[in-house]
PDB file of C-alpha atoms in Angstrom:
ATOM      1  CA  MET G1223      13.730   6.971 -20.573  1.00 56.00           C
ATOM      2  CA  HIS G1224      16.010   6.433 -17.580  1.00 71.00           C
ATOM      3  CA  HIS G1225      14.814   3.471 -15.527  1.00 87.00           C
ATOM      4  CA  VAL G1226      15.527   2.762 -11.865  1.00 92.00           C
ATOM      5  CA  ARG G1227      14.813  -0.448 -10.023  1.00 95.00           C
ATOM      6  CA  ARG G1228      13.782   1.056  -6.666  1.00 97.00           C
ATOM      7  CA  LEU G1229      10.922   3.456  -7.322  1.00 97.00           C
ATOM      8  CA  PRO G1230      11.121   6.767  -5.393  1.00 96.00           C
ATOM      9  CA  LEU G1231       7.540   6.842  -4.094  1.00 97.00           C
ATOM     10  CA  GLU G1232       6.507   8.588  -0.893  1.00 97.00           C
ATOM     11  CA  GLY G1233       4.875   6.166   1.515  1.00 97.00           C
ATOM     12  CA  LEU G1234       6.402   3.057  -0.084  1.00 98.00           C
ATOM     13  CA  TYR G1235       9.832   1.855   1.032  1.00 98.00           C
ATOM     14  CA  ASN G1236      10.104  -1.425  -0.872  1.00 98.00           C
ATOM     15  CA  ALA G1237       8.591  -0.528  -4.262  1.00 98.00           C
ATOM     16  CA  ARG G1238      10.837  -2.130  -6.877  1.00 98.00           C
ATOM     17  CA  ASP G1239      10.614  -2.800 -10.587  1.00 98.00           C
ATOM     18  CA  LEU G1240      11.736  -6.267 -11.655  1.00 98.00           C
ATOM     19  CA  GLY G1241      13.177  -4.874 -14.875  1.00 98.00           C
ATOM     20  CA  GLY G1242      16.841  -4.694 -15.776  1.00 97.00           C
ATOM     21  CA  TYR G1243      17.977  -8.213 -14.888  1.00 98.00           C
ATOM     22  CA  ALA G1244      19.961 -10.323 -17.315  1.00 98.00           C
ATOM     23  CA  ALA G1245      17.598 -13.055 -18.477  1.00 98.00           C
ATOM     24  CA  ALA G1246      17.602 -16.024 -20.835  1.00 95.00           C
ATOM     25  CA  GLY G1247      17.966 -14.491 -24.293  1.00 93.00           C
ATOM     26  CA  GLY G1248      17.793 -10.881 -23.167  1.00 97.00           C
ATOM     27  CA  VAL G1249      16.921  -8.659 -20.226  1.00 98.00           C
ATOM     28  CA  THR G1250      13.795  -8.212 -18.118  1.00 98.00           C
ATOM     29  CA  ARG G1251      11.649  -5.253 -19.159  1.00 98.00           C
ATOM     30  CA  PHE G1252      10.899  -2.331 -16.884  1.00 98.00           C
ATOM     31  CA  GLY G1253       7.296  -1.371 -16.255  1.00 97.00           C
ATOM     32  CA  VAL G1254       5.917  -4.920 -16.484  1.00 98.00           C
ATOM     33  CA  TYR G1255       6.086  -6.222 -12.893  1.00 98.00           C
ATOM     34  CA  VAL G1256       6.509  -4.125  -9.749  1.00 98.00           C
ATOM     35  CA  ARG G1257       6.708  -5.459  -6.204  1.00 98.00           C
ATOM     36  CA  CYS G1258       6.030  -3.533  -2.999  1.00 98.00           C
ATOM     37  CA  GLU G1259       4.639  -3.635   0.515  1.00 97.00           C
ATOM     38  CA  ALA G1260       0.960  -2.967   1.243  1.00 97.00           C
ATOM     39  CA  PRO G1261      -0.069   0.317  -0.459  1.00 98.00           C
ATOM     40  CA  CYS G1262      -1.776   1.782   2.596  1.00 97.00           C
ATOM     41  CA  GLY G1263      -1.618   5.348   3.908  1.00 95.00           C
ATOM     42  CA  LEU G1264      -0.283   6.680   0.611  1.00 97.00           C
ATOM     43  CA  PRO G1265      -0.441  10.296  -0.499  1.00 97.00           C
ATOM     44  CA  GLU G1266      -2.503  10.889  -3.624  1.00 97.00           C
ATOM     45  CA  ALA G1267       0.677  11.833  -5.488  1.00 98.00           C
ATOM     46  CA  THR G1268       2.028   8.308  -5.059  1.00 98.00           C
ATOM     47  CA  VAL G1269      -1.176   6.748  -6.354  1.00 98.00           C
ATOM     48  CA  ARG G1270      -1.008   9.058  -9.397  1.00 97.00           C
ATOM     49  CA  ALA G1271       2.662   8.225  -9.904  1.00 97.00           C
ATOM     50  CA  LEU G1272       1.893   4.510 -10.065  1.00 98.00           C
ATOM     51  CA  ARG G1273      -0.794   5.156 -12.667  1.00 97.00           C
ATOM     52  CA  ASP G1274       1.579   7.370 -14.629  1.00 97.00           C
ATOM     53  CA  TYR G1275       4.186   4.617 -14.443  1.00 97.00           C
ATOM     54  CA  GLY G1276       1.806   2.342 -16.297  1.00 97.00           C
ATOM     55  CA  ILE G1277       0.476   0.197 -13.442  1.00 98.00           C
ATOM     56  CA  ARG G1278      -3.046  -0.903 -14.321  1.00 97.00           C
ATOM     57  CA  THR G1279      -3.548  -3.883 -11.988  1.00 98.00           C
ATOM     58  CA  ALA G1280      -2.681  -4.458  -8.331  1.00 98.00           C
ATOM     59  CA  VAL G1281      -2.633  -8.067  -7.125  1.00 98.00           C
ATOM     60  CA  ASP G1282      -3.115  -8.188  -3.353  1.00 98.00           C
ATOM     61  CA  LEU G1283      -1.551 -11.340  -1.885  1.00 96.00           C
ATOM     62  CA  ARG G1284      -2.744 -10.650   1.665  1.00 94.00           C
ATOM     63  CA  SER G1285      -5.358 -12.576   3.586  1.00 91.00           C
ATOM     64  CA  LEU G1286      -8.887 -11.192   3.805  1.00 90.00           C
ATOM     65  CA  GLU G1287      -8.261 -10.320   7.458  1.00 87.00           C
ATOM     66  CA  GLU G1288      -5.241  -8.242   6.473  1.00 89.00           C
ATOM     67  CA  THR G1289      -7.095  -6.415   3.697  1.00 92.00           C
ATOM     68  CA  GLU G1290     -10.007  -5.618   5.991  1.00 91.00           C
ATOM     69  CA  THR G1291      -7.660  -4.261   8.651  1.00 89.00           C
ATOM     70  CA  ARG G1292      -5.656  -2.137   6.175  1.00 93.00           C
ATOM     71  CA  PRO G1293      -7.493  -1.618   2.857  1.00 95.00           C
ATOM     72  CA  SER G1294      -5.439  -0.790  -0.228  1.00 97.00           C
ATOM     73  CA  ASP G1295      -5.322   2.859  -1.310  1.00 97.00           C
ATOM     74  CA  LEU G1296      -5.204   1.784  -4.960  1.00 97.00           C
ATOM     75  CA  ARG G1297      -8.807   0.571  -5.170  1.00 95.00           C
ATOM     76  CA  ALA G1298     -10.149   3.724  -6.813  1.00 93.00           C
ATOM     77  CA  ALA G1299      -7.191   4.141  -9.167  1.00 95.00           C
ATOM     78  CA  MET G1300      -6.874   0.736 -10.840  1.00 97.00           C
ATOM     79  CA  GLU G1301      -8.166  -2.807 -10.899  1.00 96.00           C
ATOM     80  CA  CYS G1302      -7.350  -4.456  -7.567  1.00 97.00           C
ATOM     81  CA  LEU G1303      -7.540  -8.246  -7.392  1.00 97.00           C
ATOM     82  CA  SER G1304      -7.387 -10.358  -4.239  1.00 96.00           C
ATOM     83  CA  CYS G1305      -5.162 -13.443  -4.361  1.00 96.00           C
ATOM     84  CA  PRO G1306      -4.751 -14.803  -0.813  1.00 94.00           C
ATOM     85  CA  GLN G1307      -3.054 -18.059   0.036  1.00 88.00           C
ATOM     86  CA  ASP G1308      -5.288 -20.944   1.050  1.00 74.00           C
ATOM     87  CA  GLY G1309      -5.400 -21.149   4.818  1.00 61.00           C
ATOM     88  CA  ASP G1310      -3.093 -18.149   5.052  1.00 54.00           C
ATOM     89  CA  ASP G1311      -1.595 -17.686   8.522  1.00 55.00           C
ATOM     90  CA  GLU G1312       1.000 -14.980   8.226  1.00 56.00           C
ATOM     91  CA  THR G1313       4.143 -15.342  10.305  1.00 55.00           C
ATOM     92  CA  PHE G1314       3.813 -11.779  11.574  1.00 57.00           C
ATOM     93  CA  ARG G1315       1.931 -13.313  14.494  1.00 59.00           C
ATOM     94  CA  SER G1316       5.104 -15.067  15.569  1.00 59.00           C
ATOM     95  CA  SER G1317       7.046 -14.370  18.722  1.00 70.00           C
ATOM     96  CA  ARG G1318       9.205 -17.441  17.971  1.00 82.00           C
ATOM     97  CA  HIS G1319      12.088 -17.897  15.575  1.00 89.00           C
ATOM     98  CA  VAL G1320      11.001 -18.197  11.932  1.00 91.00           C
ATOM     99  CA  ASP G1321      12.839 -20.594   9.629  1.00 94.00           C
ATOM    100  CA  TRP G1322      12.111 -18.770   6.380  1.00 96.00           C
ATOM    101  CA  GLN G1323      13.480 -21.503   4.125  1.00 97.00           C
ATOM    102  CA  ALA G1324      11.089 -24.011   5.682  1.00 95.00           C
ATOM    103  CA  VAL G1325       8.219 -21.512   5.457  1.00 94.00           C
ATOM    104  CA  TYR G1326       8.805 -20.885   1.754  1.00 96.00           C
ATOM    105  CA  ILE G1327       9.099 -24.581   0.920  1.00 97.00           C
ATOM    106  CA  ARG G1328       5.893 -25.323   2.812  1.00 95.00           C
ATOM    107  CA  ARG G1329       4.063 -22.503   1.057  1.00 95.00           C
ATOM    108  CA  CYS G1330       5.173 -23.752  -2.339  1.00 96.00           C
ATOM    109  CA  GLU G1331       3.962 -27.250  -1.587  1.00 96.00           C
ATOM    110  CA  ASP G1332       0.752 -26.349   0.254  1.00 94.00           C
ATOM    111  CA  ASN G1333      -0.451 -23.382  -1.829  1.00 95.00           C
ATOM    112  CA  ARG G1334      -0.300 -24.556  -5.419  1.00 96.00           C
ATOM    113  CA  PRO G1335      -3.702 -23.055  -6.365  1.00 96.00           C
ATOM    114  CA  TRP G1336      -2.455 -19.702  -5.065  1.00 97.00           C
ATOM    115  CA  VAL G1337       0.710 -19.970  -7.169  1.00 97.00           C
ATOM    116  CA  ARG G1338      -1.326 -20.834 -10.276  1.00 98.00           C
ATOM    117  CA  ARG G1339      -3.767 -17.963  -9.788  1.00 97.00           C
ATOM    118  CA  ALA G1340      -1.064 -15.360  -9.085  1.00 98.00           C
ATOM    119  CA  LEU G1341       0.890 -16.293 -12.211  1.00 98.00           C
ATOM    120  CA  GLU G1342      -2.231 -16.456 -14.369  1.00 98.00           C
ATOM    121  CA  LEU G1343      -3.061 -12.909 -13.283  1.00 97.00           C
ATOM    122  CA  ALA G1344       0.510 -11.795 -13.984  1.00 98.00           C
ATOM    123  CA  ALA G1345       0.364 -13.325 -17.462  1.00 98.00           C
ATOM    124  CA  ARG G1346      -3.025 -12.046 -18.582  1.00 95.00           C
ATOM    125  CA  ARG G1347      -3.452  -8.494 -17.314  1.00 95.00           C
ATOM    126  CA  GLU G1348      -2.848  -5.592 -19.677  1.00 94.00           C
ATOM    127  CA  GLY G1349      -0.372  -2.923 -18.638  1.00 96.00           C
ATOM    128  CA  GLY G1350       1.936  -2.998 -15.655  1.00 98.00           C
ATOM    129  CA  VAL G1351       1.125  -5.320 -12.762  1.00 98.00           C
ATOM    130  CA  LEU G1352       1.942  -4.446  -9.162  1.00 98.00           C
ATOM    131  CA  PHE G1353       1.867  -7.276  -6.631  1.00 98.00           C
ATOM    132  CA  HIS G1354       2.166  -6.932  -2.889  1.00 98.00           C
ATOM    133  CA  CYS G1355       1.518  -8.527   0.482  1.00 95.00           C
ATOM    134  CA  THR G1356       1.992  -6.775   3.829  1.00 93.00           C
ATOM    135  CA  THR G1357       5.714  -5.992   3.884  1.00 93.00           C
ATOM    136  CA  GLY G1358       6.432  -7.133   0.342  1.00 96.00           C
ATOM    137  CA  LYS G1359       9.166  -9.576   1.295  1.00 96.00           C
ATOM    138  CA  ASP G1360       7.746 -13.096   1.776  1.00 96.00           C
ATOM    139  CA  ARG G1361       4.622 -13.864  -0.267  1.00 96.00           C
ATOM    140  CA  THR G1362       5.687 -11.102  -2.629  1.00 97.00           C
ATOM    141  CA  GLY G1363       9.200 -12.545  -2.601  1.00 98.00           C
ATOM    142  CA  LEU G1364       7.895 -15.922  -3.736  1.00 98.00           C
ATOM    143  CA  ILE G1365       5.985 -14.455  -6.678  1.00 98.00           C
ATOM    144  CA  ALA G1366       9.010 -12.330  -7.620  1.00 98.00           C
ATOM    145  CA  CYS G1367      11.147 -15.474  -7.503  1.00 98.00           C
ATOM    146  CA  PHE G1368       8.775 -17.299  -9.835  1.00 98.00           C
ATOM    147  CA  LEU G1369       8.547 -14.427 -12.326  1.00 98.00           C
ATOM    148  CA  LEU G1370      12.306 -13.927 -12.438  1.00 98.00           C
ATOM    149  CA  ALA G1371      12.934 -17.668 -12.776  1.00 98.00           C
ATOM    150  CA  ILE G1372      10.415 -17.928 -15.620  1.00 98.00           C
ATOM    151  CA  ALA G1373      12.368 -15.174 -17.370  1.00 98.00           C
ATOM    152  CA  GLY G1374      15.610 -17.103 -16.906  1.00 98.00           C
ATOM    153  CA  VAL G1375      17.207 -14.755 -14.372  1.00 98.00           C
ATOM    154  CA  SER G1376      20.135 -16.312 -12.506  1.00 98.00           C
ATOM    155  CA  PRO G1377      19.655 -17.761  -9.003  1.00 98.00           C
ATOM    156  CA  ALA G1378      22.202 -15.265  -7.662  1.00 98.00           C
ATOM    157  CA  ASP G1379      20.112 -12.325  -8.911  1.00 98.00           C
ATOM    158  CA  ILE G1380      16.900 -13.885  -7.582  1.00 98.00           C
ATOM    159  CA  VAL G1381      18.505 -14.249  -4.149  1.00 98.00           C
ATOM    160  CA  ALA G1382      19.828 -10.678  -4.267  1.00 98.00           C
ATOM    161  CA  ASP G1383      16.404  -9.311  -5.238  1.00 98.00           C
ATOM    162  CA  TYR G1384      14.926 -11.101  -2.247  1.00 98.00           C
ATOM    163  CA  CYS G1385      17.588 -10.033   0.263  1.00 98.00           C
ATOM    164  CA  VAL G1386      17.434  -6.288  -0.334  1.00 98.00           C
ATOM    165  CA  SER G1387      13.939  -6.059   1.181  1.00 98.00           C
ATOM    166  CA  GLU G1388      15.479  -6.252   4.654  1.00 97.00           C
ATOM    167  CA  VAL G1389      17.446  -3.066   3.960  1.00 97.00           C
ATOM    168  CA  TYR G1390      14.622  -1.031   2.458  1.00 98.00           C
ATOM    169  CA  LEU G1391      11.950  -2.068   4.965  1.00 98.00           C
ATOM    170  CA  GLN G1392      13.713  -0.886   8.116  1.00 97.00           C
ATOM    171  CA  PRO G1393      11.284   2.049   8.667  1.00 96.00           C
ATOM    172  CA  VAL G1394       8.340  -0.358   8.365  1.00 95.00           C
ATOM    173  CA  PHE G1395       9.938  -2.843  10.749  1.00 94.00           C
ATOM    174  CA  GLU G1396      10.641  -0.112  13.287  1.00 95.00           C
ATOM    175  CA  ALA G1397       6.985   0.964  13.151  1.00 93.00           C
ATOM    176  CA  MET G1398       5.936  -2.665  13.710  1.00 90.00           C
ATOM    177  CA  ARG G1399       8.291  -3.093  16.663  1.00 89.00           C
ATOM    178  CA  SER G1400       7.136   0.148  18.291  1.00 89.00           C
ATOM    179  CA  GLY G1401       3.447  -0.543  17.750  1.00 86.00           C
ATOM    180  CA  ALA G1402       3.009   2.503  15.490  1.00 89.00           C
ATOM    181  CA  LEU G1403       2.006   0.066  12.732  1.00 88.00           C
ATOM    182  CA  THR G1404      -0.475  -2.632  13.737  1.00 81.00           C
ATOM    183  CA  LEU G1405      -1.023  -5.328  11.148  1.00 78.00           C
ATOM    184  CA  ARG G1406      -3.647  -7.341  12.996  1.00 71.00           C
ATOM    185  CA  PRO G1407      -6.478  -6.559  15.399  1.00 67.00           C
ATOM    186  CA  GLY G1408      -5.475  -6.879  19.020  1.00 65.00           C
ATOM    187  CA  GLY G1409      -2.225  -4.954  18.974  1.00 58.00           C
ATOM    188  CA  PRO G1410       1.361  -5.915  18.104  1.00 56.00           C
ATOM    189  CA  PRO G1411       2.891  -9.196  19.317  1.00 65.00           C
ATOM    190  CA  ALA G1412       6.413  -9.424  20.672  1.00 79.00           C
ATOM    191  CA  TYR G1413       8.129 -10.086  17.369  1.00 86.00           C
ATOM    192  CA  ASP G1414      11.079 -12.424  17.195  1.00 89.00           C
ATOM    193  CA  PRO G1415      13.951 -10.665  15.372  1.00 91.00           C
ATOM    194  CA  SER G1416      13.885 -13.350  12.659  1.00 93.00           C
ATOM    195  CA  VAL G1417      10.527 -11.994  11.459  1.00 92.00           C
ATOM    196  CA  PHE G1418      12.350  -9.001   9.996  1.00 94.00           C
ATOM    197  CA  HIS G1419      15.110 -10.872   8.165  1.00 95.00           C
ATOM    198  CA  THR G1420      15.527 -11.918   4.531  1.00 97.00           C
ATOM    199  CA  PRO G1421      18.570 -14.191   4.806  1.00 97.00           C
ATOM    200  CA  PRO G1422      20.228 -15.279   1.552  1.00 98.00           C
ATOM    201  CA  SER G1423      20.104 -18.886   2.743  1.00 98.00           C
ATOM    202  CA  ALA G1424      16.289 -18.844   2.795  1.00 98.00           C
ATOM    203  CA  MET G1425      15.816 -18.062  -0.896  1.00 98.00           C
ATOM    204  CA  ALA G1426      18.906 -20.002  -1.967  1.00 98.00           C
ATOM    205  CA  GLY G1427      17.617 -22.992  -0.019  1.00 98.00           C
ATOM    206  CA  LEU G1428      14.211 -22.763  -1.658  1.00 98.00           C
ATOM    207  CA  LEU G1429      15.762 -22.617  -5.134  1.00 98.00           C
ATOM    208  CA  ALA G1430      17.980 -25.604  -4.333  1.00 98.00           C
ATOM    209  CA  TYR G1431      14.982 -27.553  -3.052  1.00 98.00           C
ATOM    210  CA  LEU G1432      12.890 -26.836  -6.162  1.00 98.00           C
ATOM    211  CA  GLU G1433      15.772 -27.747  -8.457  1.00 98.00           C
ATOM    212  CA  ALA G1434      16.484 -30.994  -6.593  1.00 98.00           C
ATOM    213  CA  ARG G1435      12.847 -32.097  -6.517  1.00 98.00           C
ATOM    214  CA  TYR G1436      11.462 -30.682  -9.783  1.00 98.00           C
ATOM    215  CA  GLY G1437      14.517 -29.967 -11.910  1.00 98.00           C
ATOM    216  CA  SER G1438      13.995 -26.187 -11.883  1.00 98.00           C
ATOM    217  CA  VAL G1439      11.568 -23.511 -10.742  1.00 98.00           C
ATOM    218  CA  PRO G1440       9.598 -23.752 -14.028  1.00 98.00           C
ATOM    219  CA  GLY G1441       9.553 -27.524 -13.469  1.00 98.00           C
ATOM    220  CA  TYR G1442       7.910 -26.964 -10.095  1.00 98.00           C
ATOM    221  CA  LEU G1443       5.425 -24.519 -11.615  1.00 98.00           C
ATOM    222  CA  LEU G1444       4.399 -27.017 -14.286  1.00 98.00           C
ATOM    223  CA  ASP G1445       4.022 -29.704 -11.616  1.00 98.00           C
ATOM    224  CA  ALA G1446       1.875 -27.266  -9.623  1.00 98.00           C
ATOM    225  CA  GLY G1447      -0.501 -26.971 -12.579  1.00 98.00           C
ATOM    226  CA  VAL G1448       0.672 -23.722 -14.161  1.00 98.00           C
ATOM    227  CA  GLN G1449      -0.027 -24.134 -17.875  1.00 98.00           C
ATOM    228  CA  PRO G1450       2.879 -23.889 -20.346  1.00 98.00           C
ATOM    229  CA  GLU G1451       1.076 -21.065 -22.169  1.00 98.00           C
ATOM    230  CA  VAL G1452       1.053 -19.035 -18.949  1.00 98.00           C
ATOM    231  CA  LEU G1453       4.826 -19.395 -18.637  1.00 98.00           C
ATOM    232  CA  ALA G1454       5.218 -18.474 -22.305  1.00 98.00           C
ATOM    233  CA  ALA G1455       2.998 -15.396 -21.923  1.00 98.00           C
ATOM    234  CA  ILE G1456       5.033 -14.169 -18.960  1.00 98.00           C
ATOM    235  CA  ARG G1457       8.287 -14.619 -20.867  1.00 98.00           C
ATOM    236  CA  GLU G1458       6.899 -12.775 -23.876  1.00 98.00           C
ATOM    237  CA  LYS G1459       5.760  -9.839 -21.752  1.00 97.00           C
ATOM    238  CA  PHE G1460       8.738  -9.747 -19.471  1.00 98.00           C
ATOM    239  CA  VAL G1461      11.856 -10.481 -21.545  1.00 98.00           C
ATOM    240  CA  ALA G1462      13.234  -8.078 -24.133  1.00 97.00           C
ATOM    241  CA  PRO G1463      15.770  -9.511 -26.622  1.00 93.00           C
TER     242      PRO G1463
END
């Protein structure tokens, strides 16, 4: 089978398989973990294509307010599990500059139960797991970072995987700026341009912070309470020799 990293799915601009990266002792498998933006307003063909691709579980990282405003179209097709951050206050409200590195560091430190739950779900579900937030770049980017780091993917590849969201999401961002896509009740705010960026420095800075404080990303995850068997299960599923 010929695998591609960016999945050609109508209605999804940032749907990407985390397979194909050089990892510790091998390469990451395709069809295990897929990241994307919120699966809302999808044609039935896209929902079928995700099922045919092997996706059996969707982990929704959005807040309850976000899911009520824009329910997932995958609910009838597969198991959909909610995994919101504690006290989630998404930065899409912001009309001020967003320091993404600071946001990601704060989320890692303040949302350890969320990190544990998301990785436990990733480790224990059968079949392919799709995880998403609203645009699939920030909360989704953190979980992608953790999964890739657990597999032993290089920091450079983790940063690159994060950065490309800004390119693929331009149609979504344009809809947000114009008001065609409203993510919250009450209409669109005046977004600061930084809301739409995925700067390399943000993810690189997070990785440097976690390495300096915890020795590595897995070191942070263990400190956050993720059990060693969860990390081992993810590696076993995700890394092919």
